[in-house]
Short mmCIF file of C-alpha atoms in Angstrom, two decimals:
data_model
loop_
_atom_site.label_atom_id
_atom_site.label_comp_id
_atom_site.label_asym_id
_atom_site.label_seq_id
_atom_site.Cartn_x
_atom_site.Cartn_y
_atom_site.Cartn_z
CA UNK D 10 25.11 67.36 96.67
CA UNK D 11 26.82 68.72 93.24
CA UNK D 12 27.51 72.11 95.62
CA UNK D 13 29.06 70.10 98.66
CA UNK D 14 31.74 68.22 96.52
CA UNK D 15 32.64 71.23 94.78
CA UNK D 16 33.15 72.95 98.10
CA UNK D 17 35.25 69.84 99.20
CA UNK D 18 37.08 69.89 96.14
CA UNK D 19 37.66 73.68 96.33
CA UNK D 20 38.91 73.55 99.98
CA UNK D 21 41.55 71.00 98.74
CA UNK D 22 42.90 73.20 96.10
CA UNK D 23 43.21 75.41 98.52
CA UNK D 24 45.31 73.39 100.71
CA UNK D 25 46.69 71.94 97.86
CA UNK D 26 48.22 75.73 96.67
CA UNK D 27 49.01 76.68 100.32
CA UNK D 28 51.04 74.08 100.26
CA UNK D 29 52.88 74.52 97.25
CA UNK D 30 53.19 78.48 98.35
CA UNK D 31 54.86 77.77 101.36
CA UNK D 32 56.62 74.71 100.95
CA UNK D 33 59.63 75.98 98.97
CA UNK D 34 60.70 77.56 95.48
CA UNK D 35 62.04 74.16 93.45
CA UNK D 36 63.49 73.78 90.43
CA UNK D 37 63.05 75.60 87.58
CA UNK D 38 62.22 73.16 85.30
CA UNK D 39 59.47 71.90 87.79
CA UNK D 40 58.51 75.12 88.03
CA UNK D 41 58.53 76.30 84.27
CA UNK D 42 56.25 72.97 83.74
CA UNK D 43 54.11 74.54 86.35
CA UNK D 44 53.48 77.58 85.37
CA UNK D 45 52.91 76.22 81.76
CA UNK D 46 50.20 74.10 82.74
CA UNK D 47 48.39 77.08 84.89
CA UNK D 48 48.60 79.03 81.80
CA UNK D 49 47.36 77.14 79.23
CA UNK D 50 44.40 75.29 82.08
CA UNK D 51 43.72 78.51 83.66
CA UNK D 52 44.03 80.76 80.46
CA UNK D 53 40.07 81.46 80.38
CA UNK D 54 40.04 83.05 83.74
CA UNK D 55 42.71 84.74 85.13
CA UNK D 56 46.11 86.19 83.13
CA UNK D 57 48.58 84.34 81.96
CA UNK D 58 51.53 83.40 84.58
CA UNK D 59 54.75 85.22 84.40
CA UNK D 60 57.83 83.13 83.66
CA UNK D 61 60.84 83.46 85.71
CA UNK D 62 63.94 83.28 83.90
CA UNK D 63 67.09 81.28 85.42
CA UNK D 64 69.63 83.58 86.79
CA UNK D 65 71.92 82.82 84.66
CA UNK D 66 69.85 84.30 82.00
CA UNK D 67 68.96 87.25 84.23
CA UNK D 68 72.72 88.04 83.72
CA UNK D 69 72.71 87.59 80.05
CA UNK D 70 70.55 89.69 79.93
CA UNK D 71 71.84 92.54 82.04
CA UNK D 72 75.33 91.82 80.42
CA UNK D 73 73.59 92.50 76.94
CA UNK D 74 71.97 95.74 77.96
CA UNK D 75 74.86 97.47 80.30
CA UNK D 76 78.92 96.88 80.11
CA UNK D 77 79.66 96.04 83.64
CA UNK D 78 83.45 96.88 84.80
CA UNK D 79 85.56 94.33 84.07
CA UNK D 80 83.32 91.52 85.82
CA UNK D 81 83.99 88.41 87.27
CA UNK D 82 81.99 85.71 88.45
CA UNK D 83 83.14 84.19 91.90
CA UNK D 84 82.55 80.76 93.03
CA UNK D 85 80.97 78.94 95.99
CA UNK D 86 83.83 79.02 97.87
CA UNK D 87 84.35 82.47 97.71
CA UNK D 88 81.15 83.40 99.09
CA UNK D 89 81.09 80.93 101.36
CA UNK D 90 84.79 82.33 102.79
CA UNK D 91 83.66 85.75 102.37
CA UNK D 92 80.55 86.05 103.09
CA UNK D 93 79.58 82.76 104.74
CA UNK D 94 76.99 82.09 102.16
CA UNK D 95 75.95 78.14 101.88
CA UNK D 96 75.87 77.35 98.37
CA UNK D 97 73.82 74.35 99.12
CA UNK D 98 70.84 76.55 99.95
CA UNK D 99 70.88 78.38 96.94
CA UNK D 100 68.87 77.16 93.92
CA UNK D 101 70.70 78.93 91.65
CA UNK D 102 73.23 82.37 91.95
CA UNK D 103 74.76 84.73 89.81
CA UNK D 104 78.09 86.48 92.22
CA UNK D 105 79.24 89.06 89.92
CA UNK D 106 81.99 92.16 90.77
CA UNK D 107 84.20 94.11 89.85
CA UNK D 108 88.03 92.61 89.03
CA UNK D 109 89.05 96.09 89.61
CA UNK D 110 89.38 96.33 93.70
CA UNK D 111 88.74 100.32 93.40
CA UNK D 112 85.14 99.73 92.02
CA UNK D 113 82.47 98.61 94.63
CA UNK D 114 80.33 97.59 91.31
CA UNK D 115 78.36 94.09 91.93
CA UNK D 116 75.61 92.22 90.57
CA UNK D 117 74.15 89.32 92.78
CA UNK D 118 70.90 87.77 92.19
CA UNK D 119 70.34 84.48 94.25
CA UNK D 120 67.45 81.96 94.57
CA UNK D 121 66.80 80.45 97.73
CA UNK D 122 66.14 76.86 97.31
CA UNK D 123 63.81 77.08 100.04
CA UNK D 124 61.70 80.38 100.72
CA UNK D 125 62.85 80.48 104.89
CA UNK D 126 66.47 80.87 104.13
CA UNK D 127 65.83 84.41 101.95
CA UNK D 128 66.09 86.19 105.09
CA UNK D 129 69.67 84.89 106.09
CA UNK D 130 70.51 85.24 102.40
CA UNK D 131 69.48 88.88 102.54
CA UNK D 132 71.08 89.32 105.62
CA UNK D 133 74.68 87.78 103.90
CA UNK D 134 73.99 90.27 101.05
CA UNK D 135 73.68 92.92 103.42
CA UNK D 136 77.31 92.92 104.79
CA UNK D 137 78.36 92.72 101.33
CA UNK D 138 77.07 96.39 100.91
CA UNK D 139 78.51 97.23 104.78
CA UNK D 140 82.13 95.87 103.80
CA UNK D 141 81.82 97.83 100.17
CA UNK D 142 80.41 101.37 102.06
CA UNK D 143 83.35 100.55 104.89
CA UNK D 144 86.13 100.23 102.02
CA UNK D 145 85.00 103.39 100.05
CA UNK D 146 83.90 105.70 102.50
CA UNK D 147 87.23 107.18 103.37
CA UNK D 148 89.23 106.17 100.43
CA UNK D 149 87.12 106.52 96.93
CA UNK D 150 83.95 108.82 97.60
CA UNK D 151 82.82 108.58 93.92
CA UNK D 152 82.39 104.59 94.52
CA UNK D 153 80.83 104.99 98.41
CA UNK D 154 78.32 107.32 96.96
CA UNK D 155 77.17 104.33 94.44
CA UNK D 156 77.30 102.08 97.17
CA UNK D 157 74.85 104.42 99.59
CA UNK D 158 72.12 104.00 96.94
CA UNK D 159 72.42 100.07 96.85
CA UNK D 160 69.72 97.87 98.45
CA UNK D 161 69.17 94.48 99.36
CA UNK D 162 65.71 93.30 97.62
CA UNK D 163 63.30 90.22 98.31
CA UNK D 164 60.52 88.62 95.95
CA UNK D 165 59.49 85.38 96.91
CA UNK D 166 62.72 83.02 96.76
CA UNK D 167 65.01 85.53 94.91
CA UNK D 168 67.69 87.80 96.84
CA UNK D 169 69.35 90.74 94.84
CA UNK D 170 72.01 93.68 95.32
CA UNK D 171 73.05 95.96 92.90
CA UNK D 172 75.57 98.54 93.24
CA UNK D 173 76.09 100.12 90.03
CA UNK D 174 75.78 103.50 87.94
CA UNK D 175 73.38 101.48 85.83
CA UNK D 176 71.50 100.17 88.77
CA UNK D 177 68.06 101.11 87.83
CA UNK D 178 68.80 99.21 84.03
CA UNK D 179 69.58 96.33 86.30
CA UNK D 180 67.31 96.74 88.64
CA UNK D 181 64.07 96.66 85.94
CA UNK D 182 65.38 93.97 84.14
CA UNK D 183 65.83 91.81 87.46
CA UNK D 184 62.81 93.01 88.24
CA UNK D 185 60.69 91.92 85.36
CA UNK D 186 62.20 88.65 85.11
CA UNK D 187 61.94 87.36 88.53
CA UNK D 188 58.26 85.59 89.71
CA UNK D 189 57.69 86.69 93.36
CA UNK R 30 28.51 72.82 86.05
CA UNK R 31 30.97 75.30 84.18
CA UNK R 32 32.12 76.20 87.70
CA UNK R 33 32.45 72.72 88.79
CA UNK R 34 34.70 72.25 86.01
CA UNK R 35 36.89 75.31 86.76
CA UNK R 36 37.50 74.28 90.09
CA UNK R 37 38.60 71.12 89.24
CA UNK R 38 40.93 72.04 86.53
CA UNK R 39 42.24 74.73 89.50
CA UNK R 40 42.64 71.48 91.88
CA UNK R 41 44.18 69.47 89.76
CA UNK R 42 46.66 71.96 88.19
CA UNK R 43 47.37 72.57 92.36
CA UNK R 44 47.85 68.82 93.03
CA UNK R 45 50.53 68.78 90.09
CA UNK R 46 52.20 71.81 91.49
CA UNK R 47 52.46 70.91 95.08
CA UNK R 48 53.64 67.23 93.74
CA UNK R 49 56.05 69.02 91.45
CA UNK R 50 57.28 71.39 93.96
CA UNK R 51 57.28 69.03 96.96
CA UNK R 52 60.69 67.75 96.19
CA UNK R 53 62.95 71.12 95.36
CA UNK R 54 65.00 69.30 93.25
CA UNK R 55 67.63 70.79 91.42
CA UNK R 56 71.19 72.43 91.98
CA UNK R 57 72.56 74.72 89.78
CA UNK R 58 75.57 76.92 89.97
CA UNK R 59 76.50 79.62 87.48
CA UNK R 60 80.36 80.51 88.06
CA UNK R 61 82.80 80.40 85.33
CA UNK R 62 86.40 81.27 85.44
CA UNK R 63 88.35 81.45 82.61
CA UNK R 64 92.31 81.42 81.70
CA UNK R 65 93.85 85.09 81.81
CA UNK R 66 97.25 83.78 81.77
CA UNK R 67 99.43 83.34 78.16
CA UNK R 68 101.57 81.50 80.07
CA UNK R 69 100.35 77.69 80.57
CA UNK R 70 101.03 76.52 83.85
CA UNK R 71 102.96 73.48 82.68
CA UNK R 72 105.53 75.71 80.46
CA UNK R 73 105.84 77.52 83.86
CA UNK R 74 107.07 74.80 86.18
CA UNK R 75 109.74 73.03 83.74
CA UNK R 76 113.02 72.69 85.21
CA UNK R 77 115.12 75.34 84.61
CA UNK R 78 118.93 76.27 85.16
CA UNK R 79 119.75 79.81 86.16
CA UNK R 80 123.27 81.21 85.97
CA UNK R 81 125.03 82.10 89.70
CA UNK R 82 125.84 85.28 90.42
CA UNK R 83 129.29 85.43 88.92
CA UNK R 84 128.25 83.76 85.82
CA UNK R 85 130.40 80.98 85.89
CA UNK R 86 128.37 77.73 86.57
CA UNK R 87 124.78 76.86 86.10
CA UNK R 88 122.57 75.75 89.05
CA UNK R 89 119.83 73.52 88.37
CA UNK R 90 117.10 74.43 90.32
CA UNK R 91 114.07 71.29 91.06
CA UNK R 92 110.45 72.50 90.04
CA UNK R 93 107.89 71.50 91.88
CA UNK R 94 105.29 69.50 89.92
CA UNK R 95 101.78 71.44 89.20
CA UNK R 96 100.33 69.23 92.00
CA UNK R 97 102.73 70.16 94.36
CA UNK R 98 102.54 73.96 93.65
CA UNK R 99 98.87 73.79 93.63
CA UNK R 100 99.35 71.98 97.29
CA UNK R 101 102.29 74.26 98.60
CA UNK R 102 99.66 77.65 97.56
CA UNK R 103 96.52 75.81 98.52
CA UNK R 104 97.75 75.25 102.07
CA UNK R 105 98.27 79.20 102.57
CA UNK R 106 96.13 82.39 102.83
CA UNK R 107 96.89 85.53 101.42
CA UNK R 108 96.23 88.46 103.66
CA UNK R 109 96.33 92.50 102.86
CA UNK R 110 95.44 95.60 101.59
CA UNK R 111 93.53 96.90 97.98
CA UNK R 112 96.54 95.79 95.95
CA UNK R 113 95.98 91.85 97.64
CA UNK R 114 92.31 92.35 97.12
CA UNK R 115 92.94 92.91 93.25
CA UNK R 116 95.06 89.48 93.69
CA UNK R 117 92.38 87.84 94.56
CA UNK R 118 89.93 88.82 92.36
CA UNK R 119 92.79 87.81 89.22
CA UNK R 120 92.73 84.73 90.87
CA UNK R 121 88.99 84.26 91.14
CA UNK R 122 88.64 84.30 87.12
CA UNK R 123 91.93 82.20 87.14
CA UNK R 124 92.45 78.26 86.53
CA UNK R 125 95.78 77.61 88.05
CA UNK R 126 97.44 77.28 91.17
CA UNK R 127 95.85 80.57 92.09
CA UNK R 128 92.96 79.90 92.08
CA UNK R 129 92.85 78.21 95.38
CA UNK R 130 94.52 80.26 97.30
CA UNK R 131 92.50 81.55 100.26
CA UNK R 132 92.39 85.29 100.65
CA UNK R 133 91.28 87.59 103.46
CA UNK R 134 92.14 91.21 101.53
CA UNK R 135 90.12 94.63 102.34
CA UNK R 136 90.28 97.60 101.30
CA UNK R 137 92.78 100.77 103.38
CA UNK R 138 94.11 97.45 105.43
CA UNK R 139 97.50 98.78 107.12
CA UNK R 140 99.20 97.01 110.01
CA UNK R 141 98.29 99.88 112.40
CA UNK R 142 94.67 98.92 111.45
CA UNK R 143 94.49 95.36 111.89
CA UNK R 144 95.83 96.31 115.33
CA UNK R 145 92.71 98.36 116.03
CA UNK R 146 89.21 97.38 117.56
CA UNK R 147 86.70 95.24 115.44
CA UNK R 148 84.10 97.63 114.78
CA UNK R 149 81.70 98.67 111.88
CA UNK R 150 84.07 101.27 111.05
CA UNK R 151 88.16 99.97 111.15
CA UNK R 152 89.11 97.76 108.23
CA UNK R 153 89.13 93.96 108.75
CA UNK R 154 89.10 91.26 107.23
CA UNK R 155 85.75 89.27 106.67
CA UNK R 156 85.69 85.80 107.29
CA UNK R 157 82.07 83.56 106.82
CA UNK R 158 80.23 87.03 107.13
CA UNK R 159 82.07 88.27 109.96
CA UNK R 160 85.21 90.25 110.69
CA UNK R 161 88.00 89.45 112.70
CA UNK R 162 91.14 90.15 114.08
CA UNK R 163 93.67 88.81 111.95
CA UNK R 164 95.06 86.73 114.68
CA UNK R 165 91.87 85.50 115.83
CA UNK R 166 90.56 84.35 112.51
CA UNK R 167 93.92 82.57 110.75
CA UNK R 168 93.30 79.67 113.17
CA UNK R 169 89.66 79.40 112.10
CA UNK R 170 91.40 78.73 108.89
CA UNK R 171 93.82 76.04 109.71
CA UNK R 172 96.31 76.89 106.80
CA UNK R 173 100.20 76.26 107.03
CA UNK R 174 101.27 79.28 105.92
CA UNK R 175 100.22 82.91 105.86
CA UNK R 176 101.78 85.44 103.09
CA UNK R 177 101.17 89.11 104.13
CA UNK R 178 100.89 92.19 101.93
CA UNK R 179 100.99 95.85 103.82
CA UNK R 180 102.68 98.39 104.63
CA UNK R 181 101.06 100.66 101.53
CA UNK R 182 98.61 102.10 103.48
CA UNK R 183 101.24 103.10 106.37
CA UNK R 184 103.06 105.12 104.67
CA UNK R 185 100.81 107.08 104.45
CA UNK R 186 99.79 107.85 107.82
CA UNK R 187 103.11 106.59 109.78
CA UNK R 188 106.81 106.85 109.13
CA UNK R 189 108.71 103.88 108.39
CA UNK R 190 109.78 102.47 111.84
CA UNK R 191 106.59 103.43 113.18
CA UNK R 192 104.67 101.00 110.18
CA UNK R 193 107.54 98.39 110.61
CA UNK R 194 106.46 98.19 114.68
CA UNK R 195 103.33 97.86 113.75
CA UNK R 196 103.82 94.75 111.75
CA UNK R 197 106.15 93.18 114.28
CA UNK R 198 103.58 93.67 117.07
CA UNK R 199 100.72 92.01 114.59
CA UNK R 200 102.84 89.11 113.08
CA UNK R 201 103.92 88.61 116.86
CA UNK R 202 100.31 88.35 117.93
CA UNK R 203 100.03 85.58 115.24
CA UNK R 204 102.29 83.86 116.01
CA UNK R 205 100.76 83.82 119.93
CA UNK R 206 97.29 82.86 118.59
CA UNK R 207 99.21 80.52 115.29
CA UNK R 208 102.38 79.38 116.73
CA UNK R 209 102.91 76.65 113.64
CA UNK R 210 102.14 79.17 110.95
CA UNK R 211 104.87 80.17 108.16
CA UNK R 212 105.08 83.82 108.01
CA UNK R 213 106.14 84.98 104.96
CA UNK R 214 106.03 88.88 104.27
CA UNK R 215 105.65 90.19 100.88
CA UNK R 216 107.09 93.45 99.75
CA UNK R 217 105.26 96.68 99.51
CA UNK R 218 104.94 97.27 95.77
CA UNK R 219 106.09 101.28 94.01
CA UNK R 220 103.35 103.72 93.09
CA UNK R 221 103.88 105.20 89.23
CA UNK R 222 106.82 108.06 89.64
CA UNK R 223 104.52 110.69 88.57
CA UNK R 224 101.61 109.52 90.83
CA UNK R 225 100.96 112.05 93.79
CA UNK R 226 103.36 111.17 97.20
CA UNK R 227 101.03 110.98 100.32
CA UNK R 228 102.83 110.69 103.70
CA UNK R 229 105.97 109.03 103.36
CA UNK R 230 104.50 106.71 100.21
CA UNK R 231 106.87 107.76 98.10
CA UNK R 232 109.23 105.08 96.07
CA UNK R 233 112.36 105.83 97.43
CA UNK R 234 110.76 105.13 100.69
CA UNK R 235 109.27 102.16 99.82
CA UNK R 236 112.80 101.01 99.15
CA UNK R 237 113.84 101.38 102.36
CA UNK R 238 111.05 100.37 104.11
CA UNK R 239 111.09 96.54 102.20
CA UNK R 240 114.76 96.53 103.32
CA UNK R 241 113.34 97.08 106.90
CA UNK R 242 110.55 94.24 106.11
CA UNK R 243 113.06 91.94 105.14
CA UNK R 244 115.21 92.49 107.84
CA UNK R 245 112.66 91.97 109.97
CA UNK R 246 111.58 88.94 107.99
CA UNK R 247 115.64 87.52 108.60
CA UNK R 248 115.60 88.36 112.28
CA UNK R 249 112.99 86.28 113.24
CA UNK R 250 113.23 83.33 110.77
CA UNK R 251 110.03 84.49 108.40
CA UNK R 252 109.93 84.34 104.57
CA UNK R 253 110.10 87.63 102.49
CA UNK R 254 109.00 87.49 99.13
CA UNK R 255 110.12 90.43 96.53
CA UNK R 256 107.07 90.94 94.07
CA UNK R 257 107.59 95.01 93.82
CA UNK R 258 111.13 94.58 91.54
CA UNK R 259 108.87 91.99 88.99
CA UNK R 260 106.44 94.72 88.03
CA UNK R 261 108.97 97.70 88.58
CA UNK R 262 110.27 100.31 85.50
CA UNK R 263 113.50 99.29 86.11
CA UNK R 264 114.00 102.81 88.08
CA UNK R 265 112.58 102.11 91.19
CA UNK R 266 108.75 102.69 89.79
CA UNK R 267 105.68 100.89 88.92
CA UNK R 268 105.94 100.05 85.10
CA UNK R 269 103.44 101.81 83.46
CA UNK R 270 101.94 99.09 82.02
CA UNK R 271 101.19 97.04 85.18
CA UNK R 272 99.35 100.19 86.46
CA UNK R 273 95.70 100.37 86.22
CA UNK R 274 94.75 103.32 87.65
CA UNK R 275 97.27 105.66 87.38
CA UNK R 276 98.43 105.58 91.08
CA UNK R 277 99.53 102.21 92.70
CA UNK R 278 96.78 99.63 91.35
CA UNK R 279 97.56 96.98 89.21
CA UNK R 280 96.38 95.24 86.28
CA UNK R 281 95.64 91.79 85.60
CA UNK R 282 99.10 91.16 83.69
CA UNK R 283 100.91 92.75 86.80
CA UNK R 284 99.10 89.78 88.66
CA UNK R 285 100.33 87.69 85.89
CA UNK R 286 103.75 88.22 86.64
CA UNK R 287 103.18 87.86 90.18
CA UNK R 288 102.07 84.37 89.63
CA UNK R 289 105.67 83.47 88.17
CA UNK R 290 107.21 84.86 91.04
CA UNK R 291 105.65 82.71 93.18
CA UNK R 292 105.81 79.93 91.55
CA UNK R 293 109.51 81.13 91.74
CA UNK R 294 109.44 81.46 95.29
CA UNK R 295 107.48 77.72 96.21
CA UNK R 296 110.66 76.36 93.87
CA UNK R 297 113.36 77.91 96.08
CA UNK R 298 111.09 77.23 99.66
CA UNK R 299 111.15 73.52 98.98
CA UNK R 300 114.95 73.52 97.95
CA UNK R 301 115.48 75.27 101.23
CA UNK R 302 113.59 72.67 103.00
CA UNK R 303 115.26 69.52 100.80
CA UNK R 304 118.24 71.25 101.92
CA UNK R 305 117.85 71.45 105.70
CA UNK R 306 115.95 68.18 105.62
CA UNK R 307 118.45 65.88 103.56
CA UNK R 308 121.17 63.90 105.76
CA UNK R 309 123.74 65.55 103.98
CA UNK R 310 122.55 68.81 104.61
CA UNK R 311 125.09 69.90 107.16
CA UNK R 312 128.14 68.45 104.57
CA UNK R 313 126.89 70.69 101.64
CA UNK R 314 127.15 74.00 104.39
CA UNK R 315 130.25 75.75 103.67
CA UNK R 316 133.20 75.33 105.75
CA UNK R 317 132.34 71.62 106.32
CA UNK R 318 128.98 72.71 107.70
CA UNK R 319 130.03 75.01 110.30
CA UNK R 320 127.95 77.95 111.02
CA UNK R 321 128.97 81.74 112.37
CA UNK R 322 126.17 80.37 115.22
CA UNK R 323 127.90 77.30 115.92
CA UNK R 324 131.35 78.44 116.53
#
């Protein structure tokens, strides 16, 4: 009897974490609370959750460890004009280039507010590196050669491009502080 | 039993994350701009009096207030080359009127290339992901008026009447596709004397070829705007200090000054307009309002 409800009970959790896999990314509070309460309930058998870090502190972080060329952060309207990115899809973003319009460096980390729009994000990302590598290619060969190495990157809900000299600094510290 | 326990702690820590995650709440933007500009917007737009051109009486010139600058440069988009495209970024990390100014800038944009095919490889602008045709995408954009930057990268590949064609042919394709539109053409702007000439983009020939632009610009009833003399040496150059790359790119106080110029520019548009506009416009005309035209 004991062995039935537990299988009942376990099939529900199940469910229960399917659910909350595929039904979207939330907010980071909600999910901060979350992954506090799986560590500390969950500590005596299996490791400790990793804890995403907002964007916004993503790009403290990068800011702190690399000087980026004279960056700016751009708005929603200017990646909604430019790139035709939806702001209201996005959890949270960090749009960060270059003032300078003769280097292709940018730093763009984005989280999807819901996990079936990383795909078109991705795809928005990806003309970002088209229009840079179009720009440069004929004109500055130094900056389309930084461009060629850039790539669009997926983990769960987050979107990222780099183009940098100091991608791979960028790249490990987005890395480590995103939660797939 | 120890199990049992496990599991449930493992349900109900699920539960609480699929309630928690069930509603994906919050909204949160990071985007900051901040104020480049020592000049305060405000200080900027006071009336002021300039002296004619014989110095002998003062003209009081009408400043348009903040809100209607902001309107006047909100209701256009700002189309060109690398040098626009540095424009817009200074006005991405700005808070005044420039800031919402739409922009559709690229990189190597020339006339002769926004004449050629949309493909993966010729320059156009991007508009919502996609690129365009400049006359096919300004009506997507609805704005009133359209201020256009190149020329730059002509010079280097055509000669001077050749580049000026070009532009006629694209503004006139505009104009077919935006037939309300403003057209206002903005000078080409000097490379540093020293910097290497390619083609014919050399300063003296930037001279002529803005006489040419504006020209054109009188002919057929379009605005010209000068910002290549604000940032100039004074000797037909880029100023040093505006230059940010030792060639023809500026820096962010070159953009600085560009914003007084157009500030300059909405003041003396809407004094044109109050002037053709007012009931006693054709009194105030010279010769009791008699025009070459109209004799």
């Amino acid at each position: 009897m004991n062995t039935k409800k537990t299988r009942i009970l376990y099939i529900l959790a199940v469910l229960a974490e399917s659910v909350l896999l595929l039904g979207g990314c939330g907010g980071k509070d909600e999910q901060q609370d979350i992954s506090t309460e799986i560590q500390s309930s969950a500590a005596d058998e299996t490791n400790p959750a990793e804890e995403a870090k907002s964007v916004e502190e993503i790009y403290a972080e990068i800011t702190q460890a690399v000087s980026l060329q004279s960056p700016i952060l751009v708005d929603e309207d200017f990646i909604m004009n430019y790139y035709g990115i939806d702001s209201t899809k996005l959890e949270e973003y960090v749009f960060s280039m270059s003032e300078d319009a003769t280097q292709a460096e940018c730093v763009i980390v984005m989280k999807a507010r819901d996990i079936g729009d990383v795909d078109e994000l991705a795809d928005a990302l990806q003309v970002v590196v088209d229009e840079k590598k179009n720009e440069m290619e004929n004109y500055l060969p130094e900056q389309f050669a930084i461009v060629e190495k850039s790539n669009v990157e997926t983990k769960g809900c987050y979107v990222w491009l780099v183009i940098s000299e100091q991608s791979d600094v960028i790249l490990d510290i987005i890395e480590e502080n995103t939660v797939g | 039993m120890r199990k049992f326990r496990k599991q449930g702690k493992f349900l109900c820590i699920a539960l609480v994350g699929t309630l928690a995650f069930g509603d994906c709440a919050t909204f949160s933007v990071y985007a900051s701009q901040s104020l480049s500009s020592d000049e305060s917007f405000a200080e900027i737009t006071d009336d002021v009096s300039v002296e004619s051109a014989g110095g002998m009486e003062t003209i009081d010139i009408p400043q348009l207030t903040d809100e209607q600058l902001a309107e006047y440069y909100e209701d256009s988009v700002f189309v060109g080359d690398s040098i626009m495209a540095g424009f817009r970024n200074y006005s991405a990390k700005s808070d005044t009127f420039v800031h919402d100014i739409d922009f559709l800038a690229v990189t190597s944009y020339s006339a002769g290339n926004a004449l050629k095919p949309v493909n993966s490889k010729n320059p156009h602008p991007l508009y919502q992901g996609k690129k365009y045709h400049l006359w096919d995408v300004l009506p997507l954009m609805d704005k009133k008026r359209v201020f256009i930057l190149l020329g730059m990268n002509d010079l280097v590949v055509t000669g001077l009447e050749d580049s000026r064609d070009n532009y006629k042919e694209l503004i006139d394709k505009i104009v077919e596709t935006s037939p309300d539109i403003e057209i206002h053409i903005v000078s080409v702007t000097y490379k540093l004397q020293e910097a290497q000439v390619k083609g014919c983009l050399d300063n003296p020939n930037i001279d002529l070829y803005n006489s040419l632009l504006q020209e054109m610009a009188d002919e057929n009833g379009w605005g010209y705007i000068d910002l290549c003399t604000p940032i100039s040496d004074g000797e037909g150059n880029l100023a040093q200090e505006y230059c940010s790359d030792g060639y023809v790119h500026l820096t962010s106080s070159a953009y600085t000054q560009w914003e007084a110029a157009l500030i300059d520019y909405a003041n003396a548009m809407q004094m044109e307009q109050e002037e053709t506009t007012s009931p006693n416009a054709v009194s105030d005309l010279p010769c009791g309002g008699q025009t070459a035209d109209s004799v």
